[in-house]
Coordinates of C-alpha atoms and ligand atoms in Angstrom, one line a residue:
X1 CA 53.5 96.5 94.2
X2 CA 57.4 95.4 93.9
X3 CA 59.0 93.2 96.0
X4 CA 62.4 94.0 97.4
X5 CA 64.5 93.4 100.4
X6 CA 65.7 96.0 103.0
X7 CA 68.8 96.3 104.5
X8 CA 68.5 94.2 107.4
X9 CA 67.4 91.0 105.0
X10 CA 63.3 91.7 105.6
X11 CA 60.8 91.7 103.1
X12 CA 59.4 94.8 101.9
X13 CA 56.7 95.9 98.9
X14 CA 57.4 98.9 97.2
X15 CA 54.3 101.0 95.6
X16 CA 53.4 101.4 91.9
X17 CA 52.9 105.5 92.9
X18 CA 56.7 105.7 94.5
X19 CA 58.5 103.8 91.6
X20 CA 56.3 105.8 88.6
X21 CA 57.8 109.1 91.0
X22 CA 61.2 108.0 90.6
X23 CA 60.9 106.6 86.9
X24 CA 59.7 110.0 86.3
X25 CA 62.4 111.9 88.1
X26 CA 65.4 110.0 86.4
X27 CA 67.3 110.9 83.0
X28 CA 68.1 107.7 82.9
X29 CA 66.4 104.4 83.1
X30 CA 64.5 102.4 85.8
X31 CA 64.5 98.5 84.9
X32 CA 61.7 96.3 86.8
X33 CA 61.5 92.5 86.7
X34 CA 58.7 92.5 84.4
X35 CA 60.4 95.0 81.3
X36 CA 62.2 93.6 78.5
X37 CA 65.4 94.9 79.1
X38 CA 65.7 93.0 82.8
X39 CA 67.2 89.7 81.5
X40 CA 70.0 91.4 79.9
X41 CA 70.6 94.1 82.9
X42 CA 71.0 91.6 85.8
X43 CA 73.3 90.1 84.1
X44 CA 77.2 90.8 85.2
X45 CA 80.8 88.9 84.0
X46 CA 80.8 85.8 86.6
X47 CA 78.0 83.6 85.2
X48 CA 78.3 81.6 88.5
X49 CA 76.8 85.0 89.8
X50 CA 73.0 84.6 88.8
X51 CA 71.2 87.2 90.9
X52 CA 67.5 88.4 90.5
X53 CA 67.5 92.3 91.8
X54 CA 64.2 94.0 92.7
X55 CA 65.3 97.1 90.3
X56 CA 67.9 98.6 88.3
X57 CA 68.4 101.8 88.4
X58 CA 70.3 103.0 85.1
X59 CA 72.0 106.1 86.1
X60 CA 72.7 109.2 83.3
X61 CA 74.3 111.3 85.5
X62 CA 75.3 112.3 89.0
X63 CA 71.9 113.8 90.0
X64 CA 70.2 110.2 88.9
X65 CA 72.9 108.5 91.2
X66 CA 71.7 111.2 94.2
X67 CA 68.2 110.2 93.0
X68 CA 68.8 106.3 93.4
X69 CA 70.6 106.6 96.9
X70 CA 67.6 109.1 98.4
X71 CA 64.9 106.2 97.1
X72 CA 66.7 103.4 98.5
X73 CA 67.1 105.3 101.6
X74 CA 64.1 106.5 101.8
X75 CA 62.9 103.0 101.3
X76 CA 65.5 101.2 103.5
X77 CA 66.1 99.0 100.4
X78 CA 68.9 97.0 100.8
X79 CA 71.6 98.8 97.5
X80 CA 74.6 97.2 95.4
X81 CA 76.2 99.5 93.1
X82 CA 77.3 98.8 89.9
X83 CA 80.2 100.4 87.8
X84 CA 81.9 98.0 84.9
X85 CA 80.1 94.7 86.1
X86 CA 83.2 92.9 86.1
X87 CA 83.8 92.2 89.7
X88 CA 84.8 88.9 90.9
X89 CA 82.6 88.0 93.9
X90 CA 79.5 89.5 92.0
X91 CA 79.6 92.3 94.5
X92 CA 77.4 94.8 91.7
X93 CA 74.0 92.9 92.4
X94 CA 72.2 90.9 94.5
X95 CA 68.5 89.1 95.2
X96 CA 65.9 91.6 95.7
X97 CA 68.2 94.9 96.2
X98 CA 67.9 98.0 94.3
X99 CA 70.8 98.1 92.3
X100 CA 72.3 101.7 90.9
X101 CA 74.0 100.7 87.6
X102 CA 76.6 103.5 86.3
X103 CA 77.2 101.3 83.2
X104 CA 75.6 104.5 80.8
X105 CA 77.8 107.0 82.2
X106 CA 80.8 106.4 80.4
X107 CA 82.3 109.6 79.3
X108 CA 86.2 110.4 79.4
X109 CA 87.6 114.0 79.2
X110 CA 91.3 114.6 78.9
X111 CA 93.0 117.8 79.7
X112 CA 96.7 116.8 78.2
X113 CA 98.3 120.8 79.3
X114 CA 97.8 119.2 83.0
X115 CA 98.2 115.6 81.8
X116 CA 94.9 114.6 83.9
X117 CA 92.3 112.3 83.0
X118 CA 88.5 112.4 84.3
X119 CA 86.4 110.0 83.8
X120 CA 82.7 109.3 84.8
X121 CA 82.1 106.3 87.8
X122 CA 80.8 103.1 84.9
X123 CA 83.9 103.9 82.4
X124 CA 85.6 101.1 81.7
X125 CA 89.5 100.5 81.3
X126 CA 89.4 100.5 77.2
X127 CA 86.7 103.9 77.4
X128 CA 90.3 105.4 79.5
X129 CA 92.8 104.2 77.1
X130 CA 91.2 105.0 74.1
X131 CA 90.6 108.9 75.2
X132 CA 93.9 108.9 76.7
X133 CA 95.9 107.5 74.0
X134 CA 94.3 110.1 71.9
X135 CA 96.8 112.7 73.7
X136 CA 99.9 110.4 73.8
X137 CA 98.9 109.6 77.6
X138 CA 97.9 106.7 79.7
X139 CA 96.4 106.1 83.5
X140 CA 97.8 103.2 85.1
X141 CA 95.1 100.9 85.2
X142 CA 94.4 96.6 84.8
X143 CA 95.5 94.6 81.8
X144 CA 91.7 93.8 80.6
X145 CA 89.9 96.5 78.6
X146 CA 86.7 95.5 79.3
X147 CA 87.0 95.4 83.5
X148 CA 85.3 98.6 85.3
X149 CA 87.7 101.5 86.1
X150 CA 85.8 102.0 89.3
X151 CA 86.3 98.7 90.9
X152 CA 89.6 98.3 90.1
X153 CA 90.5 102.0 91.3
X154 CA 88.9 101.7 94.4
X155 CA 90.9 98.6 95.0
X156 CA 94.4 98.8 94.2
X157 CA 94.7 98.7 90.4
X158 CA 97.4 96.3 89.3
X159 CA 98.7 97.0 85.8
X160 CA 101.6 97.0 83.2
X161 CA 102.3 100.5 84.3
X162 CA 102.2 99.8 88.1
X163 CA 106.2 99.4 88.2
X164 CA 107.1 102.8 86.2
X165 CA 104.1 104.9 87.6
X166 CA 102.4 103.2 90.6
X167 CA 98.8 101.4 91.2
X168 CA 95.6 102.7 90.2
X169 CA 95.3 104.5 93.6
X170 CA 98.7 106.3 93.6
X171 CA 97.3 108.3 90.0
X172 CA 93.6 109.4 91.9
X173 CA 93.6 112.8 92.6
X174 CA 90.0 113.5 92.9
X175 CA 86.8 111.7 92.9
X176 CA 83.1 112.9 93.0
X177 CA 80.8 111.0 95.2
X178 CA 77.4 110.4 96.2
X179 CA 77.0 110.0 99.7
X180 CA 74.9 107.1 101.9
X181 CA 72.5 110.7 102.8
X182 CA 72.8 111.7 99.0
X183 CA 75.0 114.4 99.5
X184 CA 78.0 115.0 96.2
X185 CA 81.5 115.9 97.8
X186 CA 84.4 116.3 96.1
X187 CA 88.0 114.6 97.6
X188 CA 91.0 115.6 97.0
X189 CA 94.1 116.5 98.9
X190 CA 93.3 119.9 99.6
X191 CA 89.2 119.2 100.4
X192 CA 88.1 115.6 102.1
X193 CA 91.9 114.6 101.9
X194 CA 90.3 111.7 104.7
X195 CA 87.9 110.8 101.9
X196 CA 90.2 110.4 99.1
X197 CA 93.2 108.4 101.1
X198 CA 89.8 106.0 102.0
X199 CA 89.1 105.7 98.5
X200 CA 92.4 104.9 97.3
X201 CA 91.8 101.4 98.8
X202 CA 89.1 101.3 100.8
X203 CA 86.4 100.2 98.0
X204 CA 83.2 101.2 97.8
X205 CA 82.7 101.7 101.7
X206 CA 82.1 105.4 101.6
X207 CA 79.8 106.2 98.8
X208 CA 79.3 106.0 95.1
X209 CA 82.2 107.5 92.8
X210 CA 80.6 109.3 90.3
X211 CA 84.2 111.1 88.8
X212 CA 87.4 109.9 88.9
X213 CA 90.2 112.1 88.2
X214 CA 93.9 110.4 87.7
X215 CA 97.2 111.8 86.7
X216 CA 98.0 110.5 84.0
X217 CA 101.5 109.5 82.0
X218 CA 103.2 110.3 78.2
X219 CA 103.5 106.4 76.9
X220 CA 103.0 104.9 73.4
X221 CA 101.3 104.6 71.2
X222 CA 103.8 101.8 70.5
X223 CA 105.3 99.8 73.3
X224 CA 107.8 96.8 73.6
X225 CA 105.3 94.1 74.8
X226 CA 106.7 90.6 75.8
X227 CA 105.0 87.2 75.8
X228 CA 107.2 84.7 75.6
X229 CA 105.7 80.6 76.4
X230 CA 107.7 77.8 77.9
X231 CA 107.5 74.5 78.3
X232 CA 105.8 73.2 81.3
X233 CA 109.2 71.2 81.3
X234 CA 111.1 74.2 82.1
X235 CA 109.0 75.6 84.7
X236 CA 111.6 75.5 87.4
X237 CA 114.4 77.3 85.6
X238 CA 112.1 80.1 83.9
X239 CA 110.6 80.7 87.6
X240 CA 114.0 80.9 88.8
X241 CA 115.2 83.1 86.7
X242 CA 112.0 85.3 86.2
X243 CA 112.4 85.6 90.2
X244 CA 116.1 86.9 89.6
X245 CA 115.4 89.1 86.6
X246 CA 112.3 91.2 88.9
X247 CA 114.7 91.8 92.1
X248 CA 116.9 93.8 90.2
X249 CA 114.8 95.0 87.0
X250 CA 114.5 99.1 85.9
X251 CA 111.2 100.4 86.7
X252 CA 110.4 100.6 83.4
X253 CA 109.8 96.6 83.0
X254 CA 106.7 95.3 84.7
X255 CA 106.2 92.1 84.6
X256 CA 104.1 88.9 85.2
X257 CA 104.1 85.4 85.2
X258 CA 101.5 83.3 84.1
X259 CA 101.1 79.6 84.1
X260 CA 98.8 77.4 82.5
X261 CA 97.4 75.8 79.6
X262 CA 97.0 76.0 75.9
X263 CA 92.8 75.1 76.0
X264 CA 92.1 72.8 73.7
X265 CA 90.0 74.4 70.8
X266 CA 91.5 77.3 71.0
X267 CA 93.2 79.8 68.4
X268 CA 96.6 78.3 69.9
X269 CA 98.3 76.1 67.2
X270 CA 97.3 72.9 67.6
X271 CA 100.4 71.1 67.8
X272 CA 100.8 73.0 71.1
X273 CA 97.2 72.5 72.3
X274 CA 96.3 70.7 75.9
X275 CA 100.1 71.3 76.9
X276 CA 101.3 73.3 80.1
X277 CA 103.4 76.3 79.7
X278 CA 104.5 78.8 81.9
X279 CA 104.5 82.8 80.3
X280 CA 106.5 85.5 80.7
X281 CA 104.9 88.8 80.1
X282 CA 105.9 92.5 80.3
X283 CA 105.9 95.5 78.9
X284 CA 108.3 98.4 79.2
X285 CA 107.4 102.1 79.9
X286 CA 110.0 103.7 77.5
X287 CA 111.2 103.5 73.8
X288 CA 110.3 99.9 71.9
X289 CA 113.8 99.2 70.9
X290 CA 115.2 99.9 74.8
X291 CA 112.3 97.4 76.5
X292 CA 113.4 94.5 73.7
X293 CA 117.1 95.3 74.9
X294 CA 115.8 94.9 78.7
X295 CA 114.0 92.0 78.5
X296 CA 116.5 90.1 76.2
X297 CA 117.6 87.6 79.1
X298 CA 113.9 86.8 79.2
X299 CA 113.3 85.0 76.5
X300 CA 116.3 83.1 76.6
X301 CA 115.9 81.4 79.1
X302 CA 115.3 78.0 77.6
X303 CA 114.0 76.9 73.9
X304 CA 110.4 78.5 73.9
X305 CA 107.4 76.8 73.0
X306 CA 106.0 80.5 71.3
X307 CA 107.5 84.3 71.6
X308 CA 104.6 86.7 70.3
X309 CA 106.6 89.6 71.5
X310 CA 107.0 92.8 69.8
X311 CA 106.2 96.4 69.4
X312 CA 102.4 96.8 69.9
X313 CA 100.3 100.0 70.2
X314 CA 99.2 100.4 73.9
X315 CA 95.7 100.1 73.4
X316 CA 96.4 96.8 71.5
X317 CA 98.5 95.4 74.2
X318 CA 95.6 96.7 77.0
X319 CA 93.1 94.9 74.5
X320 CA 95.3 91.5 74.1
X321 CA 93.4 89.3 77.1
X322 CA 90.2 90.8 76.7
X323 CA 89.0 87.1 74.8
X324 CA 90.4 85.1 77.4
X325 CA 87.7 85.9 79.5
X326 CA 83.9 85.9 78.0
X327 CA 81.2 87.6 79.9
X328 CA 79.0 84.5 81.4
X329 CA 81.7 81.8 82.1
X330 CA 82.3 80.6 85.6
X331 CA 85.1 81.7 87.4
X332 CA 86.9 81.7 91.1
X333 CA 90.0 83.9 91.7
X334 CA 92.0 84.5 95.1
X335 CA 94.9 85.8 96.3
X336 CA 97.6 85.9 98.5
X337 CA 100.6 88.0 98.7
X338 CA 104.3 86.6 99.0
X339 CA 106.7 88.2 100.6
X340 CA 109.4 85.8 98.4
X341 CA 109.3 83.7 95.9
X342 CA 111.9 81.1 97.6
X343 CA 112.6 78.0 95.8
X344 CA 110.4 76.0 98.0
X345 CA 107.5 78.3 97.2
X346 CA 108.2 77.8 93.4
X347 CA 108.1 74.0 93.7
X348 CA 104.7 74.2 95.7
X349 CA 103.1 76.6 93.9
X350 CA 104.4 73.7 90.6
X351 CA 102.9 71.4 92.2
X352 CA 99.4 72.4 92.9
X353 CA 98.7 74.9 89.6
X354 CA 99.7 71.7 87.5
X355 CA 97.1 70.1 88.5
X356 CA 94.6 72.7 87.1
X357 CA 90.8 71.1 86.5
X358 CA 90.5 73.6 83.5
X359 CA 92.7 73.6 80.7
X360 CA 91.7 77.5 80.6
X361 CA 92.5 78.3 84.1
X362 CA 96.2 80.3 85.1
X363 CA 97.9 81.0 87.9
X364 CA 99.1 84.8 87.7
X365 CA 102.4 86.2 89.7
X366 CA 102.3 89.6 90.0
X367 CA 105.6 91.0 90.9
X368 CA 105.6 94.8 93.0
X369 CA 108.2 97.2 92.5
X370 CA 109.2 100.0 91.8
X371 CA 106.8 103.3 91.9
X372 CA 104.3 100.6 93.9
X373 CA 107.1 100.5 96.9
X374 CA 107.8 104.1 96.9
X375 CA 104.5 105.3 97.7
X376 CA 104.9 105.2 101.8
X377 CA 102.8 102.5 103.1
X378 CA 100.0 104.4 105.0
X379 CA 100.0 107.0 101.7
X380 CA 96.4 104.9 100.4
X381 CA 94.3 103.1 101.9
X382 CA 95.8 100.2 99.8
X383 CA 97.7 97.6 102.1
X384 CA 100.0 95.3 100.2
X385 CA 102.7 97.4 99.4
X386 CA 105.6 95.3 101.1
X387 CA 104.3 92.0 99.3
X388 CA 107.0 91.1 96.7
X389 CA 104.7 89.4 94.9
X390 CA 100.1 88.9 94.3
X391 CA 99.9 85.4 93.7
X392 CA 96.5 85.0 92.0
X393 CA 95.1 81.6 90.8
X394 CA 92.0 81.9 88.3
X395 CA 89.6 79.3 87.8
X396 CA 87.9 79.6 84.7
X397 CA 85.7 77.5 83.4
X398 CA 81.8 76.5 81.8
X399 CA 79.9 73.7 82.7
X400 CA 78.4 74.3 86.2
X401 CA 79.2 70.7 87.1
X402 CA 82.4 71.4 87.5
X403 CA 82.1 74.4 90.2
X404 CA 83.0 72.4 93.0
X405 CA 86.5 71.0 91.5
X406 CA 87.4 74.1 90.3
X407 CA 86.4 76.0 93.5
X408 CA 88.3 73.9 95.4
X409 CA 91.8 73.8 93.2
X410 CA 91.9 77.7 93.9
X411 CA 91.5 76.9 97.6
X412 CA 94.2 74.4 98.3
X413 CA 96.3 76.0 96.0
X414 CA 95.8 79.4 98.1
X415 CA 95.9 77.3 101.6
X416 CA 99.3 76.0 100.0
X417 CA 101.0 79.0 99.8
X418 CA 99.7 80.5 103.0
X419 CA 103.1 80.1 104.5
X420 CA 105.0 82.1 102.4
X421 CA 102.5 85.0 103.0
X422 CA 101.9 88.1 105.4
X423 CA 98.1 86.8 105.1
X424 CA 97.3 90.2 102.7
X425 CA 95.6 89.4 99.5
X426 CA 94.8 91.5 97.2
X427 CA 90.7 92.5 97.4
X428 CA 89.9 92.5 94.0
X429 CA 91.1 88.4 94.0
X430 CA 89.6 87.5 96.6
X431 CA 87.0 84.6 95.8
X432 CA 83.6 85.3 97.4
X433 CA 84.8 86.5 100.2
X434 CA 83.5 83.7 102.3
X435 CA 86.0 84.3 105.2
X436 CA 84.2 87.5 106.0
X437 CA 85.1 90.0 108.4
X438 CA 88.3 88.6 109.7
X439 CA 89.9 88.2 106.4
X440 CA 88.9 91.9 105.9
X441 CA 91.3 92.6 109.0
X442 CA 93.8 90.6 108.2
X443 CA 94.1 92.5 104.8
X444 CA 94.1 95.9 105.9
X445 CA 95.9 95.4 108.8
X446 CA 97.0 98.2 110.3
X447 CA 95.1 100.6 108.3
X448 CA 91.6 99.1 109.4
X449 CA 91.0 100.9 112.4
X450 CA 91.1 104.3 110.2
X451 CA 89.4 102.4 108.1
X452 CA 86.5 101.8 110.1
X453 CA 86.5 105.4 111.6
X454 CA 86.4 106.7 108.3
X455 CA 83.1 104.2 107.1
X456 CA 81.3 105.9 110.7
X457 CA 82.0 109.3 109.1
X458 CA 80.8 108.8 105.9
X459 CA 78.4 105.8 106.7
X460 CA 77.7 105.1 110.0
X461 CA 74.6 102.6 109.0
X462 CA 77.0 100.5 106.6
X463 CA 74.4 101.2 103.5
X464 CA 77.3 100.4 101.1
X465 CA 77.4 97.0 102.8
X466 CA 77.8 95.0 99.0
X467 CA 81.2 95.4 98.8
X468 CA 84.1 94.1 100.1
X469 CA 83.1 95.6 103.2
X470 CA 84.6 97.8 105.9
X471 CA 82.0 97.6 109.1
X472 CA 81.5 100.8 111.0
X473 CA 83.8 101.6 114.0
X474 CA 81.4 101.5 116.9
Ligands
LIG501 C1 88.6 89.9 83.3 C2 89.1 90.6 84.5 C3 90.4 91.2 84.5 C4 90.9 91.8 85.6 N1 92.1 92.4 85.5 C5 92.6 93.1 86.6 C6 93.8 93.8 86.5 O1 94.5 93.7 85.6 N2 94.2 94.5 87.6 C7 93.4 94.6 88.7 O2 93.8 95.3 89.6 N3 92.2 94.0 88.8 C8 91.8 93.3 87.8 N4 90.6 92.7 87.8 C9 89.8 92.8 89.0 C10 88.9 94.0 88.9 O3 89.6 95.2 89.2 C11 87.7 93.9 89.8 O4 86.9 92.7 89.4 C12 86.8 95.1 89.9 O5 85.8 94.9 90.9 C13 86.1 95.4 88.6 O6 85.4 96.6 88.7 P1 84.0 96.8 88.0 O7 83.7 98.3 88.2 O8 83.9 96.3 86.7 O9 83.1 96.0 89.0 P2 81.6 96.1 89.5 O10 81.1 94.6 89.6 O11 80.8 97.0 88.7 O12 81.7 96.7 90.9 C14 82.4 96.0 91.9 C15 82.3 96.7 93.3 O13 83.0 98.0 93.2 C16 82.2 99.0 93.8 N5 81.8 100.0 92.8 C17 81.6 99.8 91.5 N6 81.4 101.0 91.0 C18 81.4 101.9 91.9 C19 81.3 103.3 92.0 N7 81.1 104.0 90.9 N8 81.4 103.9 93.2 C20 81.6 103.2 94.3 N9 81.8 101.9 94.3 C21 81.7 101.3 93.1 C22 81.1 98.3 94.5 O14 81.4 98.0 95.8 C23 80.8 97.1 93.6 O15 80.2 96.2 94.3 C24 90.1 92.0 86.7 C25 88.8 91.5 86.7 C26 88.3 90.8 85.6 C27 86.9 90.2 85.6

């Protein structure tokens, strides 16, 4: 006998026979508490996530997906699914649930006549970049390589492309999923075109995404890639003028601002060590020698403390923050989108990121543009189109005694800022999601009703409930 938890919070014992059945039926792997491999697979990126599930089931395919769903149905076990393991709020597990793990099905294909990418539901964003690259091509996608394409797609998908080609969602032209009754369906816009606006957005409300198939674009494999570091001293001008340069920018140059610290121990010269700094970074969607002529006025802007900018292979630049985030630390992000970026909000966002806990947490600023406002606003599910900027303060840090501080700097910092927000965030930032339902609301706005008509078709007993979660109409 295994205990688990069902879907309603109540205990429940599953039998030796059942689980042996389903162990038997999978081409992939079933992980219980007591094998060897458990430690290591309940594991996900946020080490203040510590969760004990009941099982793990290690999918190999599509069929093992429609194998997990059917148990846990079956079973009423309370389910979290699992792609790259790198979501924020720890949504990919929990105590005592049945968790369906993609992280083995990581296969890209790449069909460069159509320029279209497919790629199986627990890729991750370097498996996409490296097949891509391959062809000369590129999916808009995040700027870590290690994060899960399938929670960041199903979310928005902010990238260094996002200004030349769009978010994540706007390059989905097709996903496979695994319904809540273990059905497949295929959406696209000519079959479930309901299904795949919901999952352009939405999250994983509807079902598990065992495909994804983007557009995707020529880029690279070089690309003019700009970090440039300032003094802490100059925050206010480089703000000012970063916020000038965006508004009238080519599409080409996405951009982001990031402020922080050099951590002490770390591969930074040591002479610059424990100081603030606020970063420019961008990278432009065209020929190397054009993006260093466009972002010139960038890195002029006052006497900088470090310019590492240059030509860089794609992949390299996707690649170039994977260390700044180790699997196991402890971190808390949120978000909130600005409309502006006034001079009052760059003094009170000053004030409260320079008083960061951790020497290795940033605050990011995230400016939208471009292909990201072009795509009508009710196109996706997505809903922060008509933000001008994400701001998104990151906690990072190790030593569980300092949770609480550092929890509580990315709140006020947040609460701050809330006036110079619509009250959208963006959900993949979005802490643990303690403010529940209503924050759900206030993010989707008025998308949510379609939303929640869209969860009753596809999941009218919420069974994908670990997630940043849409409730049923009723
Ligand atoms: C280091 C780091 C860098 C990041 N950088 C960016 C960035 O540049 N841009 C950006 O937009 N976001 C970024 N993010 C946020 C990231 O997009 C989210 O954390 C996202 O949830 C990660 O997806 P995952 O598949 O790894 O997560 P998981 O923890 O595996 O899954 C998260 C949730 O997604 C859903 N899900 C996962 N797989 C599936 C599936 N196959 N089918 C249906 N639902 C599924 C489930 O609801 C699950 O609970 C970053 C996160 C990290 C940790």
């Amino acid at each position: 006998m295994l205990e688990a938890i069902q879907i309603d919070g109540a205990d429940t014992s599953l039998e030796e026979e059942a689980l042996q059945e389903l162990d038997d039926d999978l081409q992939g792997e079933l992980i219980r508490p007591t094998d060897e491999g458990y430690e290591q697979a309940r594991k996900v990126w946020n080490g203040m996530i510590d969760r004990y599930p009941a099982l793990i089931v290690r999918c190999a395919d599509t069929d093992d997906v429609v194998r997990a769903v059917r148990f846990a149905r079956q079973h009423n076990l309370l389910t979290a699914v699992r792609g790259g393991g790198h979501n924020v709020a720890g949504h990919g597990t929990q105590d005592g649930a049945l968790v369906i793990d993609l992280s083995p099905m990581r296969e890209v294909s790449v069909d460069a006549d159509y320029r279209t990418v497919q790629a199986q539901g627990g890729a991750t964003l370097g498996d996409v970049d490296a097949a891509s690259q391959e062809r000369g091509l590129a999916v808009p996608l995040g700027v870590v390589s290690k994060t899960g394409i399938a929670g960041l797609t199903l979310v928005g998908g902010l990238g260094w492309l996002r200004n030349r080609y769009g978010l994540t969602v706007d390059s989905l032209l097709e996903a496979e999923m695994v319904t809540a009754d273990g059905q497949v369906v295929i959406a696209n816009k000519d079959s479930n075109a309901d299904l795949l606006w919901g999952l352009q957005g939405g999250g994983g409300n509807f079902g598990v995404v065992t495909k994804f198939t983007y557009q995707a674009y020529p880029v690279g494999p070089d690309v003019f890639f700009m970090m440039v570091f300032y003094s802490a001293e100059n925050d206010r001008e480089v703000l000012r003028a970063f916020r000038d340069f965006v508004a009238q920018a080519p599409d080409r140059v996405t951009l982001l601002a990031d402020l922080g610290m050099f951590p002490e121990g770390s591969e930074f010269p040591e002479e610059l060590q424990g100081t603030a700094f606020t970063a420019l970074a961008g990278l432009y969607a065209g020929l190397a020698g054009d993006g260093e002529r466009a972002m010139a006025p960038l890195r002029g802007i006052a006497e900088p403390l470090m310019d590492i900018s240059g030509p860089m292979e794609y992949v390299e630049v996707q690649r170039l923050f994977d260390a700044d985030y180790p699997d196991g630390s402890r971190y808390y992000w949120k978000s909130t989108n600005l409309m502006e970026l006034t001079d009052a909000g760059i003094d009170r966002l000053l004030e409260h990121t320079r008083k960061q806990p951790s020497q290795r947490s940033t605050v990011d600023l995230w400016p939208l543009g471009g292909a990201v406002k072009r795509v009508p606003k009710d196109a996706t599910a997505f809903f922060g189109r008509e933000a001008a900027y994400v701001l998104n303060p990151e906690a990072n840090w190790a030593d569980p005694a300092d949770d609480q501080v550092n929890i509580q700097w990315v709140r006020d910092l947040i609460e701050s800022m809330e006036e110079f927000s619509d009250g959208g965030r963006y959900l993949n930032f979005q802490g643990f999601q303690e403010e529940g339902d209503a924050m759900m609301e206030a993010a989707f706005g008025a998308s949510y009703a379609r939303l929640a008509e869209l969860k009753r078709k596809y999941d009218p007993d919420n069974f994908f409930r670990l997630n940043q979660n849409i409730k049923p109409a009723s």
